[in-house]
Amino acid sequence: GGKAVSPFYEIITITPNIPDTNNSAQPLISVFYHQAIYRTTNNHHFHDQIGYLSYDKTNNLVYDTSCVPRAVCFVAEGRPGNTMTLTTKSQGISQTQYMVHNDSTNAVKITLALSGHTLKYKYETHLFVYGKPFDHTDEDTLTKVSD
């Protein structure tokens, strides 16, 4: 019934991806990322996410295309800037039938704020868990440690 807080630490690895073009008309520049999150109490690896952050120059949009091992993937999009808000749109979430019936993801909103070597992020995920709405928020401040 109340707010739950789970202390964690994470490692996010960001790797440049090759430039790509959709249908000869949509040039994309992207980076691949891998996010691994661990509980601070016991170092248990409890969340894993892979994805791409892509910039669409033609439409001046940024996309976060991401998947988690629970068979849920999403695409969120928004305008570029030092602070960006990316949201899922119609058909922006794909998930298995099990997840649809037991733990469906209905919307994702991501706020990214970049300043120097610091990235602040906030993921707001709106779920429907076993018949009840459930809002999950994950946020952290990351500092670049190597090139």
Coordinates of N, CA and C in Angstrom, one line a residue:
G1 N 0.8 -1.2 0.0 CA 0.0 0.0 0.0 C 0.8 1.3 0.0
G2 N 2.1 1.2 0.5 CA 2.9 2.4 0.5 C 4.1 2.3 -0.4
K3 N 4.9 3.3 -0.4 CA 6.1 3.4 -1.2 C 7.1 2.4 -0.8
A4 N 7.7 1.6 -1.7 CA 8.7 0.6 -1.4 C 10.0 1.2 -2.0
V5 N 11.1 1.1 -1.3 CA 12.4 1.6 -1.7 C 13.4 0.4 -1.6
S6 N 14.0 0.1 -2.7 CA 15.0 -1.0 -2.8 C 16.4 -0.4 -3.1
P7 N 17.3 -0.2 -2.2 CA 18.6 0.3 -2.6 C 19.3 -0.6 -3.6
F8 N 20.0 0.0 -4.5 CA 20.6 -0.7 -5.6 C 21.8 0.0 -6.1
Y9 N 22.6 -0.7 -6.9 CA 23.7 -0.1 -7.7 C 23.6 -0.7 -9.1
E10 N 24.1 0.0 -10.0 CA 24.0 -0.5 -11.4 C 25.2 -0.2 -12.2
I11 N 25.3 -0.9 -13.3 CA 26.4 -0.7 -14.2 C 25.7 -0.6 -15.6
I12 N 25.9 0.5 -16.3 CA 25.4 0.7 -17.6 C 26.6 0.9 -18.5
T13 N 26.7 0.0 -19.5 CA 27.7 0.1 -20.6 C 27.1 0.6 -21.8
I14 N 27.7 1.7 -22.4 CA 27.1 2.3 -23.6 C 28.2 2.2 -24.7
T15 N 27.8 1.6 -25.8 CA 28.7 1.4 -26.9 C 28.2 2.0 -28.2
P16 N 29.0 2.8 -28.9 CA 28.5 3.3 -30.2 C 28.1 2.2 -31.2
N17 N 27.0 2.5 -31.9 CA 26.5 1.5 -32.9 C 26.8 2.1 -34.3
I18 N 26.8 1.2 -35.3 CA 27.1 1.7 -36.6 C 25.9 2.6 -37.1
P19 N 26.2 3.7 -37.8 CA 25.0 4.4 -38.4 C 24.2 3.6 -39.2
D20 N 22.9 3.8 -39.3 CA 21.9 3.0 -40.0 C 20.9 3.9 -40.7
T21 N 20.3 3.3 -41.7 CA 19.3 4.1 -42.5 C 18.1 3.2 -42.7
N22 N 16.9 3.7 -42.4 CA 15.6 3.0 -42.7 C 15.1 3.5 -44.1
N23 N 14.9 2.5 -45.0 CA 14.3 2.8 -46.2 C 14.9 4.0 -47.0
S24 N 16.2 4.2 -46.9 CA 17.0 5.2 -47.6 C 16.5 6.6 -47.2
A25 N 15.6 6.8 -46.3 CA 15.1 8.1 -46.0 C 15.2 8.5 -44.5
Q26 N 15.5 7.6 -43.6 CA 15.6 7.9 -42.2 C 16.9 7.5 -41.6
P27 N 17.9 8.5 -41.7 CA 19.2 8.2 -41.1 C 19.1 8.2 -39.6
L28 N 19.7 7.1 -39.0 CA 19.7 7.0 -37.5 C 21.2 6.9 -37.0
I29 N 21.4 7.5 -35.9 CA 22.7 7.4 -35.2 C 22.3 6.9 -33.8
S30 N 23.0 5.8 -33.4 CA 22.6 5.1 -32.2 C 23.7 4.6 -31.3
V31 N 23.4 4.4 -30.1 CA 24.3 3.7 -29.2 C 23.5 2.5 -28.6
F32 N 24.3 1.5 -28.3 CA 23.7 0.3 -27.7 C 24.0 0.4 -26.2
Y33 N 23.1 0.0 -25.4 CA 23.4 0.0 -23.9 C 22.9 -1.3 -23.3
H34 N 23.6 -1.6 -22.2 CA 23.3 -2.7 -21.4 C 23.3 -2.2 -19.9
Q35 N 22.1 -2.4 -19.3 CA 22.0 -2.0 -17.9 C 21.8 -3.2 -17.0
A36 N 22.7 -3.3 -16.0 CA 22.6 -4.4 -15.0 C 22.4 -3.8 -13.6
I37 N 21.4 -4.2 -12.9 CA 21.1 -3.6 -11.6 C 21.2 -4.7 -10.5
Y38 N 21.8 -4.3 -9.4 CA 22.1 -5.2 -8.3 C 21.6 -4.7 -7.0
R39 N 21.1 -5.5 -6.1 CA 20.7 -5.1 -4.8 C 22.0 -4.8 -4.0
T40 N 22.0 -3.7 -3.2 CA 23.2 -3.4 -2.4 C 23.3 -4.3 -1.2
T41 N 22.1 -4.9 -0.8 CA 22.2 -5.8 0.4 C 22.9 -7.1 0.2
N42 N 22.8 -7.6 -1.0 CA 23.3 -9.0 -1.2 C 24.0 -9.1 -2.6
N43 N 24.1 -8.0 -3.3 CA 24.7 -8.1 -4.7 C 23.9 -8.9 -5.7
H44 N 22.7 -9.2 -5.4 CA 21.8 -10.0 -6.3 C 21.5 -9.2 -7.5
H45 N 21.8 -9.8 -8.7 CA 21.5 -9.2 -10.0 C 20.0 -9.4 -10.2
F46 N 19.2 -8.3 -10.1 CA 17.7 -8.4 -10.2 C 17.1 -7.8 -11.4
H47 N 17.8 -7.0 -12.2 CA 17.2 -6.4 -13.4 C 18.3 -6.3 -14.4
D48 N 17.9 -6.6 -15.7 CA 18.8 -6.6 -16.8 C 18.0 -6.0 -18.0
Q49 N 18.6 -5.1 -18.7 CA 17.9 -4.4 -19.8 C 18.9 -4.1 -20.9
I50 N 18.5 -4.3 -22.1 CA 19.4 -4.0 -23.2 C 18.5 -3.1 -24.2
G51 N 19.2 -2.2 -24.9 CA 18.5 -1.4 -25.8 C 19.4 -0.5 -26.6
Y52 N 18.7 0.3 -27.4 CA 19.4 1.3 -28.3 C 18.8 2.7 -28.0
L53 N 19.6 3.7 -27.9 CA 19.2 5.1 -27.9 C 19.5 5.6 -29.3
S54 N 18.6 6.0 -30.1 CA 18.8 6.4 -31.5 C 18.3 7.8 -31.7
Y55 N 19.1 8.5 -32.5 CA 18.7 9.8 -33.0 C 18.2 9.8 -34.4
D56 N 17.0 10.2 -34.7 CA 16.4 10.2 -36.0 C 16.5 11.7 -36.5
K57 N 17.6 11.9 -37.4 CA 17.8 13.3 -37.8 C 16.7 13.8 -38.7
T58 N 16.1 13.0 -39.5 CA 15.0 13.5 -40.4 C 13.8 14.0 -39.6
N59 N 13.4 13.3 -38.6 CA 12.2 13.7 -37.8 C 12.6 14.4 -36.5
N60 N 13.9 14.6 -36.3 CA 14.4 15.3 -35.0 C 13.8 14.6 -33.8
L61 N 13.9 13.3 -33.7 CA 13.4 12.5 -32.6 C 14.5 11.6 -32.0
V62 N 14.4 11.3 -30.7 CA 15.2 10.3 -30.1 C 14.3 9.2 -29.7
Y63 N 14.8 7.9 -29.9 CA 14.1 6.7 -29.6 C 14.9 5.9 -28.5
D64 N 14.2 5.4 -27.6 CA 14.7 4.3 -26.7 C 14.0 3.1 -27.0
T65 N 14.7 2.1 -27.6 CA 14.2 0.8 -28.0 C 14.8 -0.2 -27.0
S66 N 14.0 -0.8 -26.2 CA 14.6 -1.6 -25.1 C 13.8 -2.8 -24.8
C67 N 14.5 -3.8 -24.2 CA 13.9 -5.1 -23.8 C 14.4 -5.6 -22.5
V68 N 13.5 -6.2 -21.7 CA 13.9 -6.9 -20.5 C 13.6 -8.4 -20.6
P69 N 14.3 -9.3 -19.9 CA 14.1 -10.7 -20.1 C 12.7 -11.3 -19.7
R70 N 11.8 -10.5 -19.1 CA 10.5 -10.9 -18.8 C 9.6 -10.9 -20.0
A71 N 10.2 -10.8 -21.2 CA 9.4 -10.8 -22.5 C 8.6 -9.5 -22.7
V72 N 9.2 -8.4 -22.4 CA 8.6 -7.1 -22.6 C 9.6 -6.2 -23.3
C73 N 9.2 -5.6 -24.4 CA 10.0 -4.6 -25.1 C 9.2 -3.4 -25.3
F74 N 9.8 -2.2 -25.4 CA 9.1 -1.0 -25.7 C 10.0 -0.1 -26.6
V75 N 9.3 0.9 -27.2 CA 9.9 2.0 -27.9 C 9.3 3.3 -27.3
A76 N 10.1 4.1 -26.8 CA 9.7 5.5 -26.3 C 10.3 6.5 -27.2
E77 N 9.7 7.6 -27.4 CA 10.2 8.6 -28.3 C 10.0 10.0 -27.8
G78 N 10.9 11.0 -28.2 CA 10.7 12.3 -27.8 C 11.7 13.2 -28.5
R79 N 11.7 14.5 -28.2 CA 12.6 15.5 -28.9 C 13.9 15.5 -28.2
P80 N 15.0 15.7 -28.9 CA 16.4 15.7 -28.3 C 16.6 17.0 -27.5
G81 N 17.5 17.0 -26.6 CA 17.9 18.1 -25.8 C 18.8 17.7 -24.7
N82 N 19.3 18.6 -23.9 CA 20.0 18.2 -22.7 C 19.1 17.5 -21.7
T83 N 17.9 17.9 -21.7 CA 16.8 17.2 -20.9 C 15.8 16.7 -21.9
M84 N 15.5 15.4 -21.9 CA 14.6 14.8 -22.8 C 13.5 14.0 -22.1
T85 N 12.3 14.0 -22.6 CA 11.2 13.2 -22.1 C 10.8 12.3 -23.3
L86 N 10.9 11.0 -23.1 CA 10.6 10.0 -24.1 C 9.4 9.2 -23.6
T87 N 8.3 9.0 -24.4 CA 7.2 8.3 -24.0 C 6.8 7.3 -25.0
T88 N 6.1 6.2 -24.6 CA 5.6 5.2 -25.5 C 4.4 5.8 -26.2
K89 N 4.2 5.4 -27.4 CA 3.0 5.9 -28.2 C 2.2 4.6 -28.5
S90 N 1.2 4.7 -29.4 CA 0.4 3.6 -29.8 C 1.3 2.5 -30.4
Q91 N 1.1 1.3 -30.0 CA 1.9 0.1 -30.4 C 3.4 0.2 -30.0
G92 N 3.7 1.0 -28.9 CA 5.1 1.2 -28.5 C 5.5 0.1 -27.5
I93 N 4.6 -0.8 -27.1 CA 4.9 -1.9 -26.1 C 4.5 -3.2 -26.7
S94 N 5.5 -4.1 -26.6 CA 5.2 -5.5 -27.1 C 5.5 -6.4 -25.9
Q95 N 4.6 -7.4 -25.6 CA 4.8 -8.3 -24.5 C 4.1 -9.6 -24.8
T96 N 4.5 -10.6 -24.1 CA 3.8 -11.9 -24.2 C 2.4 -11.9 -23.7
Q97 N 1.7 -12.9 -24.1 CA 0.3 -13.0 -23.5 C 0.3 -13.2 -22.0
Y98 N 1.3 -14.0 -21.5 CA 1.3 -14.1 -20.1 C 1.4 -12.8 -19.4
M99 N 2.3 -11.9 -19.9 CA 2.5 -10.6 -19.3 C 1.2 -9.8 -19.5
V100 N 0.6 -9.8 -20.6 CA -0.7 -9.1 -20.8 C -1.7 -9.4 -19.8
H101 N -1.8 -10.7 -19.4 CA -2.8 -11.1 -18.5 C -2.4 -11.0 -17.0
N102 N -1.1 -10.9 -16.7 CA -0.7 -11.0 -15.3 C 0.1 -9.8 -14.8
D103 N 0.8 -9.1 -15.7 CA 1.7 -8.0 -15.3 C 2.0 -7.1 -16.5
S104 N 0.9 -6.6 -17.1 CA 1.1 -5.8 -18.3 C 1.7 -4.5 -18.1
T105 N 2.5 -4.1 -19.1 CA 3.1 -2.8 -19.1 C 2.2 -1.9 -20.0
N106 N 1.7 -0.8 -19.5 CA 0.7 0.0 -20.3 C 1.3 1.3 -20.8
A107 N 2.4 1.8 -20.2 CA 3.0 3.0 -20.7 C 4.4 3.2 -20.0
V108 N 5.3 3.8 -20.7 CA 6.6 4.1 -20.2 C 6.9 5.5 -20.5
K109 N 7.5 6.2 -19.5 CA 7.9 7.6 -19.6 C 9.3 7.7 -19.1
I110 N 10.3 8.2 -19.9 CA 11.7 8.3 -19.5 C 12.1 9.7 -19.6
T111 N 12.7 10.2 -18.5 CA 13.3 11.5 -18.5 C 14.8 11.3 -18.4
L112 N 15.6 11.9 -19.3 CA 17.0 11.9 -19.3 C 17.5 13.3 -19.3
A113 N 18.5 13.6 -18.4 CA 19.1 14.9 -18.3 C 20.6 14.7 -18.3
L114 N 21.3 15.2 -19.3 CA 22.7 15.1 -19.4 C 23.4 16.4 -19.1
S115 N 24.5 16.3 -18.3 CA 25.2 17.5 -18.0 C 26.7 17.1 -17.7
G116 N 27.6 17.4 -18.7 CA 29.0 17.0 -18.5 C 29.1 15.5 -18.5
H117 N 29.7 14.9 -17.5 CA 29.9 13.5 -17.4 C 28.8 12.8 -16.5
T118 N 27.7 13.5 -16.3 CA 26.6 13.0 -15.4 C 25.3 12.9 -16.2
L119 N 24.7 11.7 -16.0 CA 23.4 11.5 -16.7 C 22.4 11.1 -15.5
K120 N 21.3 11.9 -15.5 CA 20.2 11.6 -14.5 C 19.1 11.0 -15.4
Y121 N 18.6 9.9 -14.8 CA 17.4 9.3 -15.5 C 16.3 9.0 -14.6
K122 N 15.1 9.0 -15.1 CA 13.9 8.6 -14.4 C 13.0 7.8 -15.3
Y123 N 12.8 6.5 -15.0 CA 11.8 5.7 -15.7 C 10.6 5.6 -14.9
E124 N 9.4 5.9 -15.5 CA 8.1 5.8 -14.9 C 7.4 4.8 -15.7
T125 N 7.1 3.6 -15.1 CA 6.4 2.6 -15.8 C 5.0 2.3 -15.2
H126 N 4.0 2.4 -16.0 CA 2.6 2.2 -15.6 C 2.2 0.8 -15.9
L127 N 2.0 0.0 -14.9 CA 1.7 -1.5 -15.0 C 0.3 -1.8 -14.6
F128 N -0.1 -3.0 -14.9 CA -1.4 -3.5 -14.4 C -1.0 -4.9 -13.9
V129 N -0.8 -5.1 -12.5 CA -0.3 -6.3 -11.9 C -1.4 -7.0 -11.2
Y130 N -1.7 -8.2 -11.7 CA -2.7 -9.1 -11.1 C -4.0 -8.4 -10.8
G131 N -4.5 -7.6 -11.8 CA -5.8 -7.0 -11.7 C -5.8 -5.6 -11.0
K132 N -4.6 -5.1 -10.7 CA -4.5 -3.8 -10.0 C -3.5 -2.9 -10.7
P133 N -3.8 -1.5 -10.8 CA -2.8 -0.6 -11.4 C -1.6 -0.5 -10.4
F134 N -0.4 -0.4 -11.0 CA 0.8 -0.3 -10.2 C 1.8 0.6 -11.0
D135 N 2.2 1.6 -10.3 CA 3.2 2.6 -10.9 C 4.6 2.3 -10.3
H136 N 5.5 2.1 -11.2 CA 6.9 1.8 -10.8 C 7.8 2.9 -11.3
T137 N 8.6 3.5 -10.4 CA 9.6 4.5 -10.7 C 11.0 4.0 -10.4
D138 N 11.9 4.2 -11.3 CA 13.3 3.9 -11.1 C 14.1 5.1 -11.6
E139 N 14.9 5.6 -10.7 CA 15.7 6.8 -11.0 C 17.1 6.7 -10.4
D140 N 18.1 7.3 -11.1 CA 19.4 7.3 -10.6 C 20.2 8.4 -11.3
T141 N 21.4 8.7 -10.7 CA 22.3 9.6 -11.3 C 23.6 8.9 -11.6
L142 N 24.0 8.8 -12.8 CA 25.1 8.1 -13.3 C 26.3 9.0 -13.6
T143 N 27.5 8.6 -13.3 CA 28.7 9.3 -13.6 C 29.6 8.5 -14.5
K144 N 30.1 9.1 -15.6 CA 30.9 8.4 -16.5 C 32.3 8.1 -15.8
V145 N 32.7 6.8 -15.9 CA 33.9 6.4 -15.2 C 35.0 6.0 -16.2
S146 N 34.7 5.8 -17.5 CA 35.8 5.5 -18.4 C 35.3 5.7 -19.8
D147 N 36.2 5.8 -20.8 CA 35.8 5.9 -22.2 C 35.7 4.6 -22.8

